[in-house]
Each structure stands twice: as structure tokens, then as C-alpha cells.
Short mmCIF file of C-alpha atoms in Angstrom, two decimals:
data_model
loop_
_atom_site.label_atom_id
_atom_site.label_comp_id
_atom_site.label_asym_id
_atom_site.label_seq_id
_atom_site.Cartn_x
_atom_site.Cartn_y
_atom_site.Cartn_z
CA UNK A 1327 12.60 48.70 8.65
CA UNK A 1328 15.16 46.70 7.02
CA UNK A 1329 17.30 46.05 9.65
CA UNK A 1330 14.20 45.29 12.24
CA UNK A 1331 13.73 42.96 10.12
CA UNK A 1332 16.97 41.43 10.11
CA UNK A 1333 17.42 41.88 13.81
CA UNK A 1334 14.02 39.59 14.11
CA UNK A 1335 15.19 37.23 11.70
CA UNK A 1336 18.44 36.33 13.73
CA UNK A 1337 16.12 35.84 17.35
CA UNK A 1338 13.37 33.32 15.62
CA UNK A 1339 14.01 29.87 15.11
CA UNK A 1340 12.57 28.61 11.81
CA UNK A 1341 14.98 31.00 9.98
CA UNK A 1342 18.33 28.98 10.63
CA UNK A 1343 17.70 26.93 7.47
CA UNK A 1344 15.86 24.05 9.13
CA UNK A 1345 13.36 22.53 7.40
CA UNK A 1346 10.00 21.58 8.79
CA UNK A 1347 10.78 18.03 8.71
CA UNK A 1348 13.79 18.44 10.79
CA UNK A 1349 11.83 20.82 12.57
CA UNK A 1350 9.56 17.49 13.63
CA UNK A 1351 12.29 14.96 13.73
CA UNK A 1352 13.78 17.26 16.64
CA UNK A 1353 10.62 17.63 18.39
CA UNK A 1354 9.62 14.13 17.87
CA UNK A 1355 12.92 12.86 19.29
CA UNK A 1356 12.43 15.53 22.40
CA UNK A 1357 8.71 13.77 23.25
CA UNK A 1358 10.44 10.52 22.56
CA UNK A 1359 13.45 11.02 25.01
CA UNK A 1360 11.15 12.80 27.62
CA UNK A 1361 8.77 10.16 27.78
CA UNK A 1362 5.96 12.52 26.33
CA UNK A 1363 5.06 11.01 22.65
CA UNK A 1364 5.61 7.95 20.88
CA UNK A 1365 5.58 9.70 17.16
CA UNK A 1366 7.26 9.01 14.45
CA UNK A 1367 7.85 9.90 10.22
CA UNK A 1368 6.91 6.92 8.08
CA UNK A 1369 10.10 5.71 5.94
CA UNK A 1370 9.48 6.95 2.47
CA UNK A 1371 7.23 4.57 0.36
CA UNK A 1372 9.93 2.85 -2.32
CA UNK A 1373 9.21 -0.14 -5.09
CA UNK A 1374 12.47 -2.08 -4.71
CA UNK A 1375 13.31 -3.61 -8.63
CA UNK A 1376 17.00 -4.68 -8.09
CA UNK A 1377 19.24 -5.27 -5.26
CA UNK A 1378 22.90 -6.85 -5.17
CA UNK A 1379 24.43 -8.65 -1.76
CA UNK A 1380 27.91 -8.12 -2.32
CA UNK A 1381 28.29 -9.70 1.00
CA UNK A 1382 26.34 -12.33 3.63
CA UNK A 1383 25.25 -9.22 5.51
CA UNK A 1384 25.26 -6.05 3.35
CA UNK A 1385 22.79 -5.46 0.76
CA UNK A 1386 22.68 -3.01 -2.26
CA UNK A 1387 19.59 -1.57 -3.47
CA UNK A 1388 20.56 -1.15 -7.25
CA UNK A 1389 16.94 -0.02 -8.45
CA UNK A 1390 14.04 1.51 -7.06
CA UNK A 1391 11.44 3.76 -7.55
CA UNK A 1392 9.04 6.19 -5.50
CA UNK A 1393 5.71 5.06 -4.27
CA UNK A 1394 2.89 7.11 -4.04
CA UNK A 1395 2.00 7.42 0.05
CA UNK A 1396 -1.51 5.89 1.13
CA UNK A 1397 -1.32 7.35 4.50
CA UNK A 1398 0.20 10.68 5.72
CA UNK A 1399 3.71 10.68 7.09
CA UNK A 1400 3.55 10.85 10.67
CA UNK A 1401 1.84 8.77 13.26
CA UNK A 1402 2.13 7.73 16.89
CA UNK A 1403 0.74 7.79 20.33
CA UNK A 1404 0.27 10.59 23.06
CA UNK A 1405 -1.62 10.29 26.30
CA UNK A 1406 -3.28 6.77 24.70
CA UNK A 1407 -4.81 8.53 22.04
CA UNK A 1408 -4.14 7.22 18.33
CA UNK A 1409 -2.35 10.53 16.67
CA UNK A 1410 -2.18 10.92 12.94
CA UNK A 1411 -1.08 14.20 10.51
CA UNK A 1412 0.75 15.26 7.38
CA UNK A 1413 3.71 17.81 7.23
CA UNK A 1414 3.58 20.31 4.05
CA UNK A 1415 5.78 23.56 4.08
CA UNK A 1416 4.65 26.05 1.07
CA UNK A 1417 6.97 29.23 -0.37
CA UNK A 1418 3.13 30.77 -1.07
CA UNK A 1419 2.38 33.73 1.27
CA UNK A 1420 -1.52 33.94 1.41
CA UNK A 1421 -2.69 30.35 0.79
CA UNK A 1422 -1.58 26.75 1.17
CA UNK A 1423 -2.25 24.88 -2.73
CA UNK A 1424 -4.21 21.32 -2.06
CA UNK A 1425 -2.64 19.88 -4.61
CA UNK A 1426 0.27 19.53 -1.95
CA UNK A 1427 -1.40 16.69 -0.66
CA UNK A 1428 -2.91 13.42 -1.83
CA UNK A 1429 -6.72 13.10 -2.18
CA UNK A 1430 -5.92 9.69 -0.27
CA UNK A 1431 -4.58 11.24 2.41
CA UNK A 1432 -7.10 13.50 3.15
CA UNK A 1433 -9.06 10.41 3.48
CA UNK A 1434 -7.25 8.71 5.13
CA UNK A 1435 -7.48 11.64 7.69
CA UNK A 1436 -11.00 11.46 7.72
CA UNK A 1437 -11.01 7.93 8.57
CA UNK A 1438 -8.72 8.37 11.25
CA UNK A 1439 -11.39 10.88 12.90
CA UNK A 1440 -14.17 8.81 12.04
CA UNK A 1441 -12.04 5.80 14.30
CA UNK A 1442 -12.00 7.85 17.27
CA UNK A 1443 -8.07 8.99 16.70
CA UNK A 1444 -6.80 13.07 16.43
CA UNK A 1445 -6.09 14.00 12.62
CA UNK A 1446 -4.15 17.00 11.47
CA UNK A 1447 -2.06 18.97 9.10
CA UNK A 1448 0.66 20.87 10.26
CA UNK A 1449 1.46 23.45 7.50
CA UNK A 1450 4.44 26.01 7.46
CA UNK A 1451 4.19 29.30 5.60
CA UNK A 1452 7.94 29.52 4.64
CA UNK A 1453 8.41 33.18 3.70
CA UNK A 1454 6.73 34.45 6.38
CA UNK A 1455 7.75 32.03 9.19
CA UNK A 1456 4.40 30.97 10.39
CA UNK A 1457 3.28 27.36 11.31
CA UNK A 1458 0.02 26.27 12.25
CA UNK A 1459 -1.79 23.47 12.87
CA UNK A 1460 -5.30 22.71 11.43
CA UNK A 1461 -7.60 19.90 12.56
CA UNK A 1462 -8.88 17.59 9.98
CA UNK A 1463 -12.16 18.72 11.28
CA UNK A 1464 -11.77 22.28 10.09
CA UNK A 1465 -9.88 20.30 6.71
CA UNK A 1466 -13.57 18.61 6.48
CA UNK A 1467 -15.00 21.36 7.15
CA UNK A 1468 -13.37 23.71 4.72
CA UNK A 1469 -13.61 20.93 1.57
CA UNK A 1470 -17.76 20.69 2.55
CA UNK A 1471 -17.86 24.61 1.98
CA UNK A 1472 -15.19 25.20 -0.18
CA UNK A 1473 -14.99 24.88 -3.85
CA UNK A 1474 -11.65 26.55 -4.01
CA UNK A 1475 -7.98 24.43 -4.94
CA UNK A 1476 -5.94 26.74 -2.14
CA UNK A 1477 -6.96 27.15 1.84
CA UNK A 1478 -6.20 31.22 2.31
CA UNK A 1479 -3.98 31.86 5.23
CA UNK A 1480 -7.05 33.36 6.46
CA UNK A 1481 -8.93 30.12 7.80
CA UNK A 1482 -5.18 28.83 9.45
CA UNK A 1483 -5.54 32.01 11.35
CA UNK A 1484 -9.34 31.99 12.02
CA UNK A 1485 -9.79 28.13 12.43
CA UNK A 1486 -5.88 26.49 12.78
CA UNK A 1487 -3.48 27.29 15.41
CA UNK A 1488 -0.21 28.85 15.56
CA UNK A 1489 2.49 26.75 16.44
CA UNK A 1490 4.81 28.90 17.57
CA UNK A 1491 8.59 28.68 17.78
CA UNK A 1492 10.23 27.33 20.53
CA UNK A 1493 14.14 26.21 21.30
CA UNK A 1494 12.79 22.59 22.29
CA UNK A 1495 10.77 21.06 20.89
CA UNK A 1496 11.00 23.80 17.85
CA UNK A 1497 7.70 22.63 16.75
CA UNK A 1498 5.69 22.06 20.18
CA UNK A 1499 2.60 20.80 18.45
CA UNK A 1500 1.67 18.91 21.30
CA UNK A 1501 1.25 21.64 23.22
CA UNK A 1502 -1.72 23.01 20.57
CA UNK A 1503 -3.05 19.38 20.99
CA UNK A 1504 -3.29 19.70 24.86
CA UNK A 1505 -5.47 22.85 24.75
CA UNK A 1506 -7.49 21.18 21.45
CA UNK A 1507 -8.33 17.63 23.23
CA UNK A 1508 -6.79 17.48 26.37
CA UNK A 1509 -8.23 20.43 28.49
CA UNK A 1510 -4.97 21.46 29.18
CA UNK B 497 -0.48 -40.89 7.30
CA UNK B 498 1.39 -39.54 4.53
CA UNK B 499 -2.37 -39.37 2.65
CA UNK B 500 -3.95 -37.68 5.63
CA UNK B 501 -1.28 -34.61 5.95
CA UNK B 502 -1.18 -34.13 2.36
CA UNK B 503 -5.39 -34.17 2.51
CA UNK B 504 -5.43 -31.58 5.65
CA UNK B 505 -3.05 -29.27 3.54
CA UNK B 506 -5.45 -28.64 1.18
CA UNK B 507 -7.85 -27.94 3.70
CA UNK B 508 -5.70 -25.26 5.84
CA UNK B 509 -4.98 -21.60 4.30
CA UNK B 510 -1.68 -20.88 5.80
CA UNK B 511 -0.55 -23.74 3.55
CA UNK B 512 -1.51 -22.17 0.21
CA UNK B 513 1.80 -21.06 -0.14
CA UNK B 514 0.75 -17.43 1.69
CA UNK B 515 3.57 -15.57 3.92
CA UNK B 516 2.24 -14.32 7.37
CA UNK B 517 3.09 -10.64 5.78
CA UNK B 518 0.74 -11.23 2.41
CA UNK B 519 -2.15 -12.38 4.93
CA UNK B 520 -1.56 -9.69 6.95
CA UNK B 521 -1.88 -7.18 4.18
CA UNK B 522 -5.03 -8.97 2.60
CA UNK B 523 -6.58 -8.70 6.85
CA UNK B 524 -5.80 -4.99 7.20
CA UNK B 525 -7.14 -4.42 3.53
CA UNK B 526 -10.19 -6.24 4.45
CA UNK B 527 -10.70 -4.13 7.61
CA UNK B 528 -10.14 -0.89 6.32
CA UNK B 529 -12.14 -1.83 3.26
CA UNK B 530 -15.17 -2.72 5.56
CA UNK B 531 -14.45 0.47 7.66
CA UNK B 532 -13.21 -1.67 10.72
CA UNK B 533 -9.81 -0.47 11.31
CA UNK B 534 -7.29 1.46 9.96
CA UNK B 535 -4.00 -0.42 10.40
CA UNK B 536 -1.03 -0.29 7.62
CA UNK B 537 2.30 -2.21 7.62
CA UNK B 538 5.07 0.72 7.24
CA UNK B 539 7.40 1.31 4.59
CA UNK B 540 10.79 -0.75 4.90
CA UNK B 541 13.57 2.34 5.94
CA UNK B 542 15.78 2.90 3.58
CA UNK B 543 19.04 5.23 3.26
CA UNK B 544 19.17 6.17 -0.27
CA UNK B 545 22.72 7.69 -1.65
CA UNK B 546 22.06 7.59 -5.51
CA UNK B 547 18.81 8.98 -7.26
CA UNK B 548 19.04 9.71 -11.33
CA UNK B 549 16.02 11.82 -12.90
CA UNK B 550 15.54 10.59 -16.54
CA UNK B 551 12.56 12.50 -16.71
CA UNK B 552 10.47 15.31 -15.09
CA UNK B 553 8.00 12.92 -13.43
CA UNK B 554 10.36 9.89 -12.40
CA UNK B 555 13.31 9.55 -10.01
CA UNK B 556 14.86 6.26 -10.01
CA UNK B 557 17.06 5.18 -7.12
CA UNK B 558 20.06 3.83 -8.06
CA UNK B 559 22.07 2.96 -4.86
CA UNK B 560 20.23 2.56 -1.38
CA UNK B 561 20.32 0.62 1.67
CA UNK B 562 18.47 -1.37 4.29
CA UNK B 563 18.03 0.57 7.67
CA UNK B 564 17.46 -1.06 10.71
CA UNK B 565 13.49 -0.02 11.71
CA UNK B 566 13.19 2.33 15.09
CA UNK B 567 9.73 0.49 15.50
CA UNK B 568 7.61 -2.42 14.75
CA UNK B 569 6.47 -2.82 11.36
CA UNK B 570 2.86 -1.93 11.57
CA UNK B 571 0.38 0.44 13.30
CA UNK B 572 -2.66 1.95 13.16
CA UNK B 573 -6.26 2.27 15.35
CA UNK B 574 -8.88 0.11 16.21
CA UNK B 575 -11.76 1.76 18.52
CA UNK B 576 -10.38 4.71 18.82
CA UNK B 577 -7.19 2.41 20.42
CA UNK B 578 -3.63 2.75 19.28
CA UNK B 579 -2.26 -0.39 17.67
CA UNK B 580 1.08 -1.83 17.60
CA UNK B 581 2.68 -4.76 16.47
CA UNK B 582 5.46 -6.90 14.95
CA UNK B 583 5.09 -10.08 12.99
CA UNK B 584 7.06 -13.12 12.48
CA UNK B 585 7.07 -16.36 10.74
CA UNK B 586 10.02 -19.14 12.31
CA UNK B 587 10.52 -22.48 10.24
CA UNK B 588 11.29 -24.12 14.02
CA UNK B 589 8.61 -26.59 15.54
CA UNK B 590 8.80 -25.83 19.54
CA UNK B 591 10.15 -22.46 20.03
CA UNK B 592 10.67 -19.01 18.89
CA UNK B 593 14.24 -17.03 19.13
CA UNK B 594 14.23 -13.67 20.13
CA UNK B 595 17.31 -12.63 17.70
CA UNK B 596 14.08 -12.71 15.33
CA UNK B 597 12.99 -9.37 16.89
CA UNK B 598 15.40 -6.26 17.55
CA UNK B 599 15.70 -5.26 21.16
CA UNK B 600 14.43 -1.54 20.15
CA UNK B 601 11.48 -3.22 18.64
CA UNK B 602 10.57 -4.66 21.82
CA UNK B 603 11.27 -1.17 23.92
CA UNK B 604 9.19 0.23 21.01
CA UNK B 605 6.39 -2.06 21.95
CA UNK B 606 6.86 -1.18 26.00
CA UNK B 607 6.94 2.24 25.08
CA UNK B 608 3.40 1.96 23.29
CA UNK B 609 1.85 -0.17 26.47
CA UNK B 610 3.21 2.09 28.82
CA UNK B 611 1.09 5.31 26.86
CA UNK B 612 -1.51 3.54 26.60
CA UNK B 613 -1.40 1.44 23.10
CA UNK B 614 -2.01 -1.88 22.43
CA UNK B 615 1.06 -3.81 21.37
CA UNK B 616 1.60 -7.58 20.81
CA UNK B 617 3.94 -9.99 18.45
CA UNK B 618 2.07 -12.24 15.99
CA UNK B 619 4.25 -15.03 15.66
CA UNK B 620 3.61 -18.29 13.31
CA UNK B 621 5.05 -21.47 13.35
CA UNK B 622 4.96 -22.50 9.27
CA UNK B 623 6.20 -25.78 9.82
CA UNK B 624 2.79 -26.65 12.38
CA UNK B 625 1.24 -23.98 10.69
CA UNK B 626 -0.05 -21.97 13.98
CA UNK B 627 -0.31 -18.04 14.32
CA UNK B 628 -0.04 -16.78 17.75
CA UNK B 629 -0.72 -13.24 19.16
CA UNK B 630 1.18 -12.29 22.15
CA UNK B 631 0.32 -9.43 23.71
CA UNK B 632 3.45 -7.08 25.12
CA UNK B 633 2.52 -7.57 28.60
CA UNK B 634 2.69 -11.24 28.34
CA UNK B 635 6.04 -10.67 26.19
CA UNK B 636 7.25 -8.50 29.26
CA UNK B 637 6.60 -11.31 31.75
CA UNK B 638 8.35 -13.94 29.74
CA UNK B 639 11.56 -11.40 29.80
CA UNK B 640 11.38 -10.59 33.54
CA UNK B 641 10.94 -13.98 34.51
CA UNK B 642 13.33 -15.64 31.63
CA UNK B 643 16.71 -15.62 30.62
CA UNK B 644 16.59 -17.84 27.48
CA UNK B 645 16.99 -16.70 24.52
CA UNK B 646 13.87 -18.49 22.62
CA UNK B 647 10.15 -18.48 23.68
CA UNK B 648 9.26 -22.09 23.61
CA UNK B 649 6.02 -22.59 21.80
CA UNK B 650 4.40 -24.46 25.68
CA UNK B 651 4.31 -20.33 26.36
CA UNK B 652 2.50 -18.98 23.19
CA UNK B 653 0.00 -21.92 24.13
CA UNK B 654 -0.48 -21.04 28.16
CA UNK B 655 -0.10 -17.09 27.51
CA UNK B 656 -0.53 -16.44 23.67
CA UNK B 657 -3.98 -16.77 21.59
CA UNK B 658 -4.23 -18.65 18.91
CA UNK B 659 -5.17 -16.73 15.43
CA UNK B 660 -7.32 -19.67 13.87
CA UNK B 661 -7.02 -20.35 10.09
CA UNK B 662 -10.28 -18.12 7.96
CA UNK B 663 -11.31 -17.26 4.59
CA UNK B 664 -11.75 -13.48 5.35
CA UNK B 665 -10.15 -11.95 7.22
CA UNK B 666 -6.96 -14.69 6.95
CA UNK B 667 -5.32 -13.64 10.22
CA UNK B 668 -8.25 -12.41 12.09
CA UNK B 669 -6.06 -10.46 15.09
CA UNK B 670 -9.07 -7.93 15.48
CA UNK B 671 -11.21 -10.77 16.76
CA UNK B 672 -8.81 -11.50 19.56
CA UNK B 673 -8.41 -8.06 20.14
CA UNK B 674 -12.11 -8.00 20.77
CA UNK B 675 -11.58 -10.86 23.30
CA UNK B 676 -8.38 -9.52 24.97
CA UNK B 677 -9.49 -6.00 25.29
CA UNK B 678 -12.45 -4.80 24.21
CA UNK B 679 -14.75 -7.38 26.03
CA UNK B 680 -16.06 -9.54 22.84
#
């Protein structure tokens, strides 16, 4: 049993020590380069306090701090539709905590389906190698019937999809998208 | 004549001391706070090398630097539409220099028109105190059939739309959107 498991661990792909966000940044480059997607990670929100120019054209920041995010990290464009979605990977094996993401980005997700665009979450159960994707309609959905902090792996499986993994892109979500909203 | 400009500056907004980017972030605050669009100007990218943790809660960033940006500077959706652009102020009178934008902005921006996006430049002259829009189409034109390295402000006039001074919203883009694309 042991050394299936080891066996299966050396053929998948999330196990080579990627994370999910280089996970995305390679798929997002491979719909960039292929003409597929226009999607792309939001530079990290920063409060710039100091900076030195040492020279005419290179400047030092010297102090900074984190911002809190208003939107989710990702956004873009695919087949002319407005795409939007957050990125979370948890170590937890039977439920994904919602304290993992912001109360303003969940609505800013919901605005984002209320404006016509596709919202998502793309959430990657670490230990056991599973990724799925989970509309912000089944989000809304789950926070109108749900009093609980955690989503159990349960609804992924019953109302998300399984992203599964690929050589390229690693993390084909737009491939779950197709069959979602596209008919494809 | 001196009398009369200094009595029409009071008069105008864009002369209140305002950059193009601060009335750009009171207009998309204004539409997302009426529910009209959701459009955000991104983070500025930065390469950080040096973070110290004082505490538990707070990083500070002690050495960083200023990436160039793969894409325009902000995005969002109006209509269910994809939105695109890149803003600029110049200090000249009768024409705009291109150096102002970086050439993978502007494939960015044919990137978004060719999936399906709407992408334009808003552009203002601070000196005359005019805000253009210019969609990317028109922007592509100008390239194919140009080889200067400016666009003189006759084209903004013939090809552009002027963004007309307001209260609320201050740069009312939407409302040419509405005219451009949306039949308004």
C-alpha cells in the first residue's frame, strides 16, 4: 500500500513541490502564449512609506507594508466574457476554513456575477492532491444555507469540479469553464 | 485675459489640483458604490527582496523594487463587458508621445480587443485641461497608418471623445462607453 502510493505520487503532477500559484502562473502563461486567455494574478497590494533613488533610473523601496486585497487575485478575459476568481490552497483534508478568504472578496465575487461576468474559487486540497473549482454561485449558495465557518470537501465534490492534473496547462481550469458556460 | 483664465480655473475641476489617477479612483468608487461597474486600478508590481517581521501580525518590507506592469493599469466589467484601459496625464499642449505607454501595454490592449474586451487610453492634456478616451481600435489605426512617435492632439479631437469636466462621476468614461458601445 505504501509503495502504490509512492509509485502514484511520482506519475501526478501537483506533487513536484509546485505550488498552486505557480500552478496558475504556468497555465495562465500557456492560455496567454496560445492565444486562449487573457488572465492574469494581481501584483500584491503594498502601502509604499519610503523609497530612495540612488540613481536617475533605479528606485529603492526602503519601506512598505501589506495591504489588505479588495478584489480577488486573478482576473482576465476568455471568449469575451469578463473572468474573475481567488486561488486558496489548504493543508486541511475534509474542509476548506472561510476564514481563508476576505469577506470583501466574497463580495466582490458576488458583484462580479451580479455584472454579468463568471466568478470562482479555485481551491486545492494539498494533502490529498485534489483541486476543484467552485462557482460563486454554489459559494452564494452554500453561505444562504450554511451557518458553518468551513465548506466540507463534500459540496467541492457534489457541487465544484475537479480540476484535474494535466502536463499543460497543469491547472486547465478553462477547460471546467467550457463545459460550465460555454457548452463545450 | 489674465482675469478671465484665472476666473475659468475656478470654474473647471481638473484644475483643483486633482491628478487624472485620484479622479479616476473617486469615478470607479462612485460606480461601484452605485452598483454600476466594477472597475479597480491594479496594484503597482513590485519585486520585493527584504521583508522583517517585528511582530506576529505585521511584515514590513524593507527593500523592494518597481516592476515594469505586463498590462494596463486598470480593469474590470461594465454590462457584463470586459474593460481595459491605461491612463495618462502629458504636461504638452498639441500632442501625446507614445514613450508614455509601454509597447506590451499596447499588445495588452490588442490582445483584450481581439477576445472580445473593450480597451481604450484615457489621455489628458493638464496644461488645456482636456481628457480624451481613445478607444484601441482607433489607437491601432493611428499605428498602422503612422510612424511618428507622438499622437498629435488634431487626432484625439477627429478620433478620440472628449471626457467633459463633472461633479460626480469626475471622469465620466462609462458615459462614453454608453455612446461608443452600448448604444446610449
Amino acid at each position: 500500500m505504501g509503495a502504490r502510493n509512492s509509485f502514484k505520487n511520482i506519475n501526478t503532477y501537483a506533487n513536484r513541490g509546485m505550488t498552486l500559484e505557480a500552478d496558475l502562473k504556468a497555465s495562465n502563461d500557456y492560455y496567454l502564449v496560445n492565444d486562449i486567455a487573457v488572465i492574469y494574478k494581481k501584483p500584491t497590494p503594498i502601502t509604499i512609506s519610503k523609497v530612495n533613488y540612488p540613481s536617475r533610473v533605479e528606485a529603492v523601496i526602503k519601506e512598505g507594508y501589506f495591504k489588505t486585497p479588495s478584489t480577488t487575485d486573478y482576473n482576465g478575459i476568455y471568449k469575451g466574457k469578463y473572468i474573475d476568481f481567488e486561488a486558496k490552497e489548504t493543508k486541511l483534508k475534509t474542509s476548506f476554513p472561510l476564514n481563508n478568504i476576505h469577506p470583501h472578496q466574497i463580495e466582490h465575487l458576488k458583484k462580479i456575477y451580479k455584472h454579468g461576468g463568471i466568478g470562482f474559487l479555485i481551491v486545492r486540497f494539498t494533502v490529498i492532491n485534489k483541486t476543484f473549482l467552485l462557482t460563486i454561485e454554489s459559494l452564494i449558495k452554500f453561505l444562504d444555507e450554511n451557518k458553518r465557518k468551513s465548506i466540507p470537501i463534500s459540496y467541492f465534490e457534489k457541487y465544484g469540479y475537479i480540476i484535474k492534473d494535466k502536463y499543460n496547462p497543469r491547472v486547465d481550469y478553462i477547460d471546467i469553464l467550457n463545459k460550465v458556460y460555454f457548452g463545450g
